[in-house]
Every structure is written in C-alpha cells, then in structure tokens.
Short mmCIF file of C-alpha atoms in Angstrom, two decimals:
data_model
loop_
_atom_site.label_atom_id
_atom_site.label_comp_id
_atom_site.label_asym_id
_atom_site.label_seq_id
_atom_site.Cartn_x
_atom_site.Cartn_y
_atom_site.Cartn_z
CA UNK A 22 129.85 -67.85 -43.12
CA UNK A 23 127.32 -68.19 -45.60
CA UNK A 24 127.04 -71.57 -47.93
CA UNK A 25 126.78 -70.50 -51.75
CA UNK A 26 126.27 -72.45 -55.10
CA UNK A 27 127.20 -70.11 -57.55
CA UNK A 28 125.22 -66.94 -56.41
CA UNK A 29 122.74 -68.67 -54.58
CA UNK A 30 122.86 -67.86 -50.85
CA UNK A 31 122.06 -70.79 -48.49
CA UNK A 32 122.59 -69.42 -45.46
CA UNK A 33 124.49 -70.68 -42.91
CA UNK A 34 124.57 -74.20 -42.96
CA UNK A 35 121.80 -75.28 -44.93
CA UNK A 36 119.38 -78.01 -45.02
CA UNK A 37 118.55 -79.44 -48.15
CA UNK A 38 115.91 -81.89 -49.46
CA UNK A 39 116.60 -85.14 -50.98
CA UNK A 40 115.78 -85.54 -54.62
CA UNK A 41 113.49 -88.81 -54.06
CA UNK A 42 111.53 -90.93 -56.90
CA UNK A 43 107.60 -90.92 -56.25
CA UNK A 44 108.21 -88.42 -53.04
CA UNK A 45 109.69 -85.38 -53.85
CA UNK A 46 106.86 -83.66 -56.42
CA UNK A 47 106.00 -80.63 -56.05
CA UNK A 48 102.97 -80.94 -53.66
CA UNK A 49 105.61 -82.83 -50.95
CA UNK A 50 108.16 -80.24 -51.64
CA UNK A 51 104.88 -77.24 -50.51
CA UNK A 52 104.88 -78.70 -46.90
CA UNK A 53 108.43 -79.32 -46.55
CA UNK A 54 108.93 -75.67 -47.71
CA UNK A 55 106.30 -73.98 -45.62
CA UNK A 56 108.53 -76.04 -42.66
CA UNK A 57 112.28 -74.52 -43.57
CA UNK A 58 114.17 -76.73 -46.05
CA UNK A 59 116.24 -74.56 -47.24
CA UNK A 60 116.64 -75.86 -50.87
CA UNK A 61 115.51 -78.90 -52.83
CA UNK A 62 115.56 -80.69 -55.85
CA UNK A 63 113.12 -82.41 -58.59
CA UNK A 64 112.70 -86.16 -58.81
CA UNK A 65 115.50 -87.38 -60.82
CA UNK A 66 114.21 -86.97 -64.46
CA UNK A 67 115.20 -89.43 -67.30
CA UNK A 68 117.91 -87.40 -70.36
CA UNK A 69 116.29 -90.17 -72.94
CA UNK A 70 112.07 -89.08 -71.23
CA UNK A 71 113.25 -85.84 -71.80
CA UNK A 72 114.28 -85.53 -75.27
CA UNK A 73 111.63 -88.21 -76.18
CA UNK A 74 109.39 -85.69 -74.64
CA UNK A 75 107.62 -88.30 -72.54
CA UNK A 76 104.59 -86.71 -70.45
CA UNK A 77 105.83 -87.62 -67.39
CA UNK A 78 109.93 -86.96 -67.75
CA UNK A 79 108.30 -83.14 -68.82
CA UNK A 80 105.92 -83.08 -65.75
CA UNK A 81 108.78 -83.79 -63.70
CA UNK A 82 110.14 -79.97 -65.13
CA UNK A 83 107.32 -77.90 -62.93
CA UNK A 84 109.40 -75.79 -60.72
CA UNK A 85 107.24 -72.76 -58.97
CA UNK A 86 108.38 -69.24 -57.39
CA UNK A 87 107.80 -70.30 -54.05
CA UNK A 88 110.00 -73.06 -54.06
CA UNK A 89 113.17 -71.89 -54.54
CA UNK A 90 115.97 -72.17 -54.57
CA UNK A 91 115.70 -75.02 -56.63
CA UNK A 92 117.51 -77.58 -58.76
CA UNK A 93 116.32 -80.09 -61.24
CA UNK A 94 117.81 -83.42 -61.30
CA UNK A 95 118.80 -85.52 -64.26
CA UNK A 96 120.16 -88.89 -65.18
CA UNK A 97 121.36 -90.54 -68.06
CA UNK A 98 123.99 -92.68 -69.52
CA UNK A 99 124.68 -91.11 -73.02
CA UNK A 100 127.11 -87.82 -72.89
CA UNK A 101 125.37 -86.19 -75.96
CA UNK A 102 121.66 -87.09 -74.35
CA UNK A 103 122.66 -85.63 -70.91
CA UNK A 104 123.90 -82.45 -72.94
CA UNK A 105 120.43 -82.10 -74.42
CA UNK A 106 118.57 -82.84 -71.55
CA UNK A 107 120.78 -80.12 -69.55
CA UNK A 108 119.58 -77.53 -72.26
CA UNK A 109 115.81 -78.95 -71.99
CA UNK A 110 115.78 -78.58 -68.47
CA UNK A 111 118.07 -75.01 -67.81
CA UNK A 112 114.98 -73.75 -70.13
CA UNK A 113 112.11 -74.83 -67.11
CA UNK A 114 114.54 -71.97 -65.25
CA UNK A 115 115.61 -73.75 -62.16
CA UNK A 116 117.98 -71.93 -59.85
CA UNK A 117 120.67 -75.19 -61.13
CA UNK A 118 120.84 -78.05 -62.01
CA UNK A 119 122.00 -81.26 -60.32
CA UNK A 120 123.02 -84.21 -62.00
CA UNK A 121 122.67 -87.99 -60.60
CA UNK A 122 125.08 -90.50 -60.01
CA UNK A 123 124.18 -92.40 -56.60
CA UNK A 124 120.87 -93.69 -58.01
CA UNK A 125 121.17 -97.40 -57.06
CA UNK A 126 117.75 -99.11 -58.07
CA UNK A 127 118.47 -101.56 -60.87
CA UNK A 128 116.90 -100.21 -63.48
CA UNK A 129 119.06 -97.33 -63.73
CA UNK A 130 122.51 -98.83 -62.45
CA UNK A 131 121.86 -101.44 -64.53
CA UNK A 132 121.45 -99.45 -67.80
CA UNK A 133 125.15 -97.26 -67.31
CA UNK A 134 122.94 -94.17 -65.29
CA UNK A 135 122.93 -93.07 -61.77
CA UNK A 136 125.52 -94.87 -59.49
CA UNK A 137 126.52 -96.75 -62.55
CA UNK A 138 129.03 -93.97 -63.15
CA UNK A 139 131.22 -94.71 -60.22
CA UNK A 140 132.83 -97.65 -62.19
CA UNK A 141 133.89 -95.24 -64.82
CA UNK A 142 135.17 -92.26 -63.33
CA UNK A 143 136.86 -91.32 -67.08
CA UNK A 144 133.27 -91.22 -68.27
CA UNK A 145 131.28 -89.57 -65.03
CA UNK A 146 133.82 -86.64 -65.55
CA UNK A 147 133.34 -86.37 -69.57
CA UNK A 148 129.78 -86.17 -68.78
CA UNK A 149 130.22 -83.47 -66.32
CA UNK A 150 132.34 -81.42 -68.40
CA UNK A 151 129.23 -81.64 -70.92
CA UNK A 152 126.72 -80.74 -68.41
CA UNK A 153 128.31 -77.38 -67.41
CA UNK A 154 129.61 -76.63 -70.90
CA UNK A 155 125.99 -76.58 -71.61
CA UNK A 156 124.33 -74.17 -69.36
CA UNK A 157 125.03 -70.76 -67.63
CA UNK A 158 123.44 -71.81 -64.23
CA UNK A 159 125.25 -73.69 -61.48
CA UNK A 160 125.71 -77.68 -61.79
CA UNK A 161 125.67 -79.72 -58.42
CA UNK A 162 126.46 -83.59 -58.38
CA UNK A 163 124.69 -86.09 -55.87
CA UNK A 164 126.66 -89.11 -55.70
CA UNK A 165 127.57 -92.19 -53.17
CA UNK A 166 130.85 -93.53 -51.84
CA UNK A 167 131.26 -95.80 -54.29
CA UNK A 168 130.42 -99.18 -56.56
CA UNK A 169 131.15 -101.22 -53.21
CA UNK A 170 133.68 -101.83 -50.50
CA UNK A 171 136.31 -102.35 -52.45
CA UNK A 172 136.21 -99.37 -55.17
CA UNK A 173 135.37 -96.61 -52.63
CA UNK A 174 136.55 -93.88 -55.04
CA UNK A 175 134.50 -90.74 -53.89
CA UNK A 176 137.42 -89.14 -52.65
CA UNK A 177 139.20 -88.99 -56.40
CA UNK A 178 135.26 -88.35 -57.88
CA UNK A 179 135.04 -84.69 -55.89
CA UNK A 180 138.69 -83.45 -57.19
CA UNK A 181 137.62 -84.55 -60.97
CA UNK A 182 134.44 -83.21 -61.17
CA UNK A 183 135.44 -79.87 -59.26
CA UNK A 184 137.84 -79.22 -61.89
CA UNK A 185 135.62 -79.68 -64.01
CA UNK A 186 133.21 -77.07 -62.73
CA UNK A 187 131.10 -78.77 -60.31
CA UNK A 188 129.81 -75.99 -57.26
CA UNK A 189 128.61 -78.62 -55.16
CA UNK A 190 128.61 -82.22 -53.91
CA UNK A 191 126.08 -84.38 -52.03
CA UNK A 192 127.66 -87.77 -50.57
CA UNK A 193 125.21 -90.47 -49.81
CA UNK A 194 127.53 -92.22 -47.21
CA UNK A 195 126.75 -95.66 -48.80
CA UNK A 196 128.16 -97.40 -51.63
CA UNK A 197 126.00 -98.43 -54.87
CA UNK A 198 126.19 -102.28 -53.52
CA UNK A 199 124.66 -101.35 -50.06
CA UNK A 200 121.58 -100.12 -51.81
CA UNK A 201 119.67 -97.98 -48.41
CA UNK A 202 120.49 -101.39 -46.07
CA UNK A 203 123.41 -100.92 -43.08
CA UNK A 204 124.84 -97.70 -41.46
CA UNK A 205 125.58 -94.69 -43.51
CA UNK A 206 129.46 -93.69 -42.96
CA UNK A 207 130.33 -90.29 -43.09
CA UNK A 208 133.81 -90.99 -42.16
CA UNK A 209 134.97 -90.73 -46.06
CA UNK A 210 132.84 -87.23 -46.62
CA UNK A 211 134.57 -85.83 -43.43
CA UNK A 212 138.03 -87.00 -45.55
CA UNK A 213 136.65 -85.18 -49.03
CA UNK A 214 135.79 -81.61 -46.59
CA UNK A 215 139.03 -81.69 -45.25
CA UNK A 216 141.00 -81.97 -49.11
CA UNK A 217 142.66 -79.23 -49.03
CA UNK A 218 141.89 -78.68 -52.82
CA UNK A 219 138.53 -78.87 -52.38
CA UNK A 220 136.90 -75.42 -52.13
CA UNK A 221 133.10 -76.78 -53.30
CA UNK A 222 130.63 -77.20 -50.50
CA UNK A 223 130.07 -80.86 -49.66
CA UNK A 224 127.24 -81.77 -48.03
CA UNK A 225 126.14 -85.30 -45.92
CA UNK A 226 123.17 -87.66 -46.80
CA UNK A 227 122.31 -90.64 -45.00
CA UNK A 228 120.44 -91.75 -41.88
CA UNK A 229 120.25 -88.36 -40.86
CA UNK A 230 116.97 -88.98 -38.75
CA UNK A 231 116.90 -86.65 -35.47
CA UNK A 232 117.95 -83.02 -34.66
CA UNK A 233 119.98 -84.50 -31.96
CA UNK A 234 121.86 -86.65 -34.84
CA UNK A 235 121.60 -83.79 -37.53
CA UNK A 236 123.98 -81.59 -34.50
CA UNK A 237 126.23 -83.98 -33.96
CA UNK A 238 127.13 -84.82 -37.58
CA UNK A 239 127.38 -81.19 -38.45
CA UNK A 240 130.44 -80.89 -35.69
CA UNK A 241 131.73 -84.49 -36.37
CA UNK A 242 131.60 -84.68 -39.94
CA UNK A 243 132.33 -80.99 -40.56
CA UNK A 244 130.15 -80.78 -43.52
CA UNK A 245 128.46 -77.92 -44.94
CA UNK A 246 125.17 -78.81 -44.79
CA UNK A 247 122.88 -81.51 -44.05
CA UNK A 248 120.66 -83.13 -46.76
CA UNK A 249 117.41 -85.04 -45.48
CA UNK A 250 115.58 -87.84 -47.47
CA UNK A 251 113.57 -90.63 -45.91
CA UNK A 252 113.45 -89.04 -42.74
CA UNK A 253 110.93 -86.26 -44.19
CA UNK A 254 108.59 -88.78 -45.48
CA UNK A 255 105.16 -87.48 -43.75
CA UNK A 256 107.46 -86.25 -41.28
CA UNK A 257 108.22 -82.42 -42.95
CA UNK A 258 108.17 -80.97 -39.92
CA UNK A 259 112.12 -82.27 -39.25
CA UNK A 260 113.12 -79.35 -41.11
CA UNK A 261 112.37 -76.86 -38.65
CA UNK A 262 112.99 -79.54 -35.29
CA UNK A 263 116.59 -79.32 -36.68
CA UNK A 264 116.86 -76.23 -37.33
CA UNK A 265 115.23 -75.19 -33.65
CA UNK A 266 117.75 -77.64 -32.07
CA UNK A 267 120.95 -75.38 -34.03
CA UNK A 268 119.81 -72.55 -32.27
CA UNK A 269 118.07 -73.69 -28.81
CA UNK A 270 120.06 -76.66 -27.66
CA UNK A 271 116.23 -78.37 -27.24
CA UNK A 272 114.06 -80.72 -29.37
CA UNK A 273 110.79 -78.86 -30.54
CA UNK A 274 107.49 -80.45 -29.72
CA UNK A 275 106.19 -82.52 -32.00
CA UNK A 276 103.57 -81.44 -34.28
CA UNK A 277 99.91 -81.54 -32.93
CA UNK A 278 97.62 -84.34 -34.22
CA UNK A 279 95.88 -80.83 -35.64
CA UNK A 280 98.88 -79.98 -37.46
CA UNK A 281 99.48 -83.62 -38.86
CA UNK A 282 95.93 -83.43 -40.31
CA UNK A 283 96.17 -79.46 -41.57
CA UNK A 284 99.13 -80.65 -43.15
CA UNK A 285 98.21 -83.81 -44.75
CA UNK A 286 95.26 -82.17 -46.18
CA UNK A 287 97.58 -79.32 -47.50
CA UNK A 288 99.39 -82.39 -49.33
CA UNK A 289 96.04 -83.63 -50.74
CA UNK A 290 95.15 -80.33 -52.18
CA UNK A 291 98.47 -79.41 -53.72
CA UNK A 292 98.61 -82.97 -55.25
CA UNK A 293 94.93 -82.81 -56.69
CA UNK A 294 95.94 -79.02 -58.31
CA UNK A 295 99.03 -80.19 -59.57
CA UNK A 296 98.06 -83.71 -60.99
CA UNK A 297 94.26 -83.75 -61.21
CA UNK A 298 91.65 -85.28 -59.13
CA UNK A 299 91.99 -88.73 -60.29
CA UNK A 300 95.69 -89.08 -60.25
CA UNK A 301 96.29 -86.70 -57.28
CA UNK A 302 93.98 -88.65 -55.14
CA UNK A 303 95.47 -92.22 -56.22
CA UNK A 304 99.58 -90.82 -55.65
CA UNK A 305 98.61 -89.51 -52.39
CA UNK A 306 97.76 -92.97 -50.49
CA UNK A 307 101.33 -93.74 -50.44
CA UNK A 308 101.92 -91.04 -48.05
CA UNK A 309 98.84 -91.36 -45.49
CA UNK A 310 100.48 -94.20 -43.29
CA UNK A 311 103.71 -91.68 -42.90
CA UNK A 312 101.39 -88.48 -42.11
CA UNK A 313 99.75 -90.51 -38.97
CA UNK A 314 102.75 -93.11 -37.91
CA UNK A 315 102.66 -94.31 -34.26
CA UNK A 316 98.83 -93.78 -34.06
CA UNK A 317 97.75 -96.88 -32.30
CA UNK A 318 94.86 -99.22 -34.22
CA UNK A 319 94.94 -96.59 -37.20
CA UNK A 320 94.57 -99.46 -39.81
CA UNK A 321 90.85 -99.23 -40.04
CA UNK A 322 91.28 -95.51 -41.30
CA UNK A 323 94.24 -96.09 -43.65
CA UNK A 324 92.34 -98.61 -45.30
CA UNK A 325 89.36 -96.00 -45.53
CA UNK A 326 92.15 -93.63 -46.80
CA UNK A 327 93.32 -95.61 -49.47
CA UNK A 328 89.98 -96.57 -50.60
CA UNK A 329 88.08 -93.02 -51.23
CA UNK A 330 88.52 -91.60 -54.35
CA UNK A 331 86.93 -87.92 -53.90
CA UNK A 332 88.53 -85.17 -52.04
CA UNK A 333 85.67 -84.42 -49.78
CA UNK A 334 85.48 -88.14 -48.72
CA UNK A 335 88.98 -87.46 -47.85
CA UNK A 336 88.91 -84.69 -45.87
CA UNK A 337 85.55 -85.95 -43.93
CA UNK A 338 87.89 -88.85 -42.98
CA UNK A 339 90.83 -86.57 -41.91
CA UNK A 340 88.41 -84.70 -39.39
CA UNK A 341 87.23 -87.76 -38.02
CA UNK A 342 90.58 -88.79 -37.69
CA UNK A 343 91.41 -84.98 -35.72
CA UNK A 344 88.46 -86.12 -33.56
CA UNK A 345 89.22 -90.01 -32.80
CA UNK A 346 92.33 -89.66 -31.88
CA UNK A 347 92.88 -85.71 -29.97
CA UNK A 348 92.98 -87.13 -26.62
CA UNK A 349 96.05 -89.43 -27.81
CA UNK A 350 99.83 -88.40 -27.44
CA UNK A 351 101.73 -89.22 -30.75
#
C-alpha cells in the first residue's frame, strides 16, 4: 500500500527528511536526494520574515524541480500572520506545506511559535484551521509529544488537527522540555497509529540512526514512514543503507572515502551556486567535520578546511584528502 499526502504518492513506506535550521538548504537537500529520501522539507521559515519580506525568510522559499516532492515549513505565533505567510509561501509552488510546532530552541518556544503551541491546543488547532483554509495544496504538521512529562497531549493534538484538515503528522518522540537530550519514545506515536479515528499517515522522528534501527521501528512502532534528521548530517548516504536493508535483510557498505569526497565537493558546489562564493564557502565549514567523521588525526585538514576561502583551494584540499587517507578503512 502506497503512503499519500493528498495526491502525492510516497511510495511504500517512505523516508522523509527532517526540516533542520542551518542544514536542510537546498544544496544538503541535492545529496540527500541523489541518495533516495523520498521527500523533504525547507528550513522552518519565520510567518513575521516572511511578510516583512526579510532576505533570508524569502531565500528560505527556493524549492527546485528536482527536489520534489517537497514541502515548505513555517512557524509563527500570530493566526492572521501564519495565514499570510501560508499564501506567501503556496505561491513559491511547493508540493505542501508543513507547518511547525515541535521547534524547541528558545527563541521560538519562547516567543508562542514552534513547540510553544502544545500548551494551547485551542490555539494550535485555530491556527491550523487558518493554514488549510488558506491554500489548495496539502498541509502536514511536525510536532513533539508534548510541553513535558506531565502534559503529554499528542495523542488529543492528531484527532484536532485531523479534523481540521491536516493529511499528515510527524511525531518527534520527545517532549518540548527534553529539548534533543535522552531517548526518543515512540511508544505514544505507536498509540496515535493505532486510533482508530485516525486515517492521516503518521510518521516517527527521533534517534532513528541505523538501517538495522530504522527496520525494527517500522514493525514495532507501526508507523508509516520514517523521518531522518541528525542522522543525515554528512552522512546522506543513510537514505539508501535503509532503504537497501528493507529489501535485502543486509547493511550496505559504507560509502568509499572516494564517494565521501565526490560528495562533499557536490555540497560545496551546490552551496557556492545557490548562495554565492563568499557565503557558500563560509556555510559550508559547518558540515566538513560530518563529511569525514571517524578519520583518524583529520584535525590538521579540517582546520585547513575551515580556513580557505576559494573553491579551488577547497577542492585541492579534498584530493589531498582522497589521497592521504585511501589506504584507511572508515
């Protein structure tokens, strides 16, 4: 049985990509493409950057053919101002659009956005009802289990905002007040998939790390599909490990110190077209320690990494890199 948002066709059970701040741009989202993810998201973009116009809240719009399907995600605490910024960004043609209530970082919870919303439900569900009132295409939520241990109200969340006119829900299997620290539980999203008035696909986020894990959760947790977020980080290549362990039963090798470089330098390209030399090259050292993790004494050519500011530098050090370090496993 296929997974669908609206009329979008996911497949089987799908693997999505986590909407993450400062990761998930369009030159990240290339390489995890071009390795199987079956659909992603934007960063989350700001309602009040949006219909200030800020640069960066509009930058944050870019979607391109080959990435989709594809949703954009917003945030906001004002009804009206999520209502605009639903029109702003159904206009940049995603496939649909995803709003956010799980952020936890302060400066959104802390100003009524993002996992904010999970201490008024009354509210979260006006807002909804705004959101899809306001565009034709399909509106997803990505959300967590709740404020904290003792108002775990995710459960009540998915039956409000499905009537409402939600097609999908993403559970982060933490609450707001356990920020990314202790073990994701799934336990409560396994409760949600089994409601019988829940007809929405619900998908799982959180800790998901492994292909082993990914298959294990998928029959445990009974979910529909599987959404991945720190785990990518310089490590796109999960995508299709998973998706080789659904259908083989075995773990995929691990890409080749070749591939790690060809892709890394894909990443550096994409980023310099998409943002310009100056800030493509700067945005892309937070990545280079992820692209080349468990590469023994590899601080001498991070720090290089970090330092260079022109592409060919870049890629000169890349090659050495391929070169150094062929003869060691990663």
């Amino acid at each position: 049985m296929s997974v669908k948002i609206g009329n979008i066709d996911l497949g089987e059970f799908p693997l999505l990509l986590a909407p993450m701040e400062d990761v998930s741009d369009p030159p990240f989202r290339y390489v995890c493409k071009q390795n199987g993810v079956d659909m992603m998201y934007t960063e989350f973009i700001s309602s009040e950057g949006l219909i200030r116009d800020a640069a960066k809240s509009r930058q944050k719009l870019d979607v391109f053919e080959y990435e989709r399907p594809i949703g954009i995600q917003i945030f906001g605490s004002d009804v009206e101002h999520m209502r605009q910024a639903t029109e702003i960004s159904a206009a940049a043609k995603p496939d649909l659009i995803d709003i956010n209530y799980g952020c936890p970082v302060k400066n959104v919870a802390c100003r009524g956005a993002g996992a904010s919303l999970l201490q008024d439900i009354d509210k979260m569900v006006q807002m909804t009802a705004a959101v899809v009132k306001a565009t034709n295409l399909p509106v997803t939520v990505k959300t967590r289990l709740g404020w904290d241990d003792n108002t775990k109200n995710v459960y009540e969340v998915a039956e409000r905002l499905q009537d409402v006119g939600i097609q999908a829900l993403t559970i982060h299997g933490r609450t707001r007040a356990q920020m990314y620290k202790g073990k994701a539980d799934w336990a409560l999203i396994r409760e949600i998939k089994r409601n019988p008035r829940i007809n929405i696909p619900i998908f799982g986020n959180g800790d998901v790390d492994s292909p082993q894990k990914a298959a294990d959760w998928r029959l445990e947790y009974e979910v529909d599909g599987i959404m991945v977020g720190r785990a990518s980080i310089g490590y796109p290549w999960i995508f299709r490990e998973i998706k080789h362990f659904f259908k083989t039963g075995e773990q995929l090798d691990p890409p080749t110190l070749k591939e790690r470089v060809e892709t890394c330098k894909i990443h550096l390209q994409k980023s310099v077209e998409w943002k310009g030399p100056k800030t493509g090259i700067f945005e892309m050292r937070r990545h280079y320690a992820n692209y080349f993790k468990g590469i023994p004494n590899f601080k001498e050519y991070r720090t290089k990494l970090v330092s260079l500011e022109h592409m060919n530098a870049i890629e000169e050090v890349l090659q050495e890199i391929e070169y150094q370090f062929s003869g060691v496993l990663v």
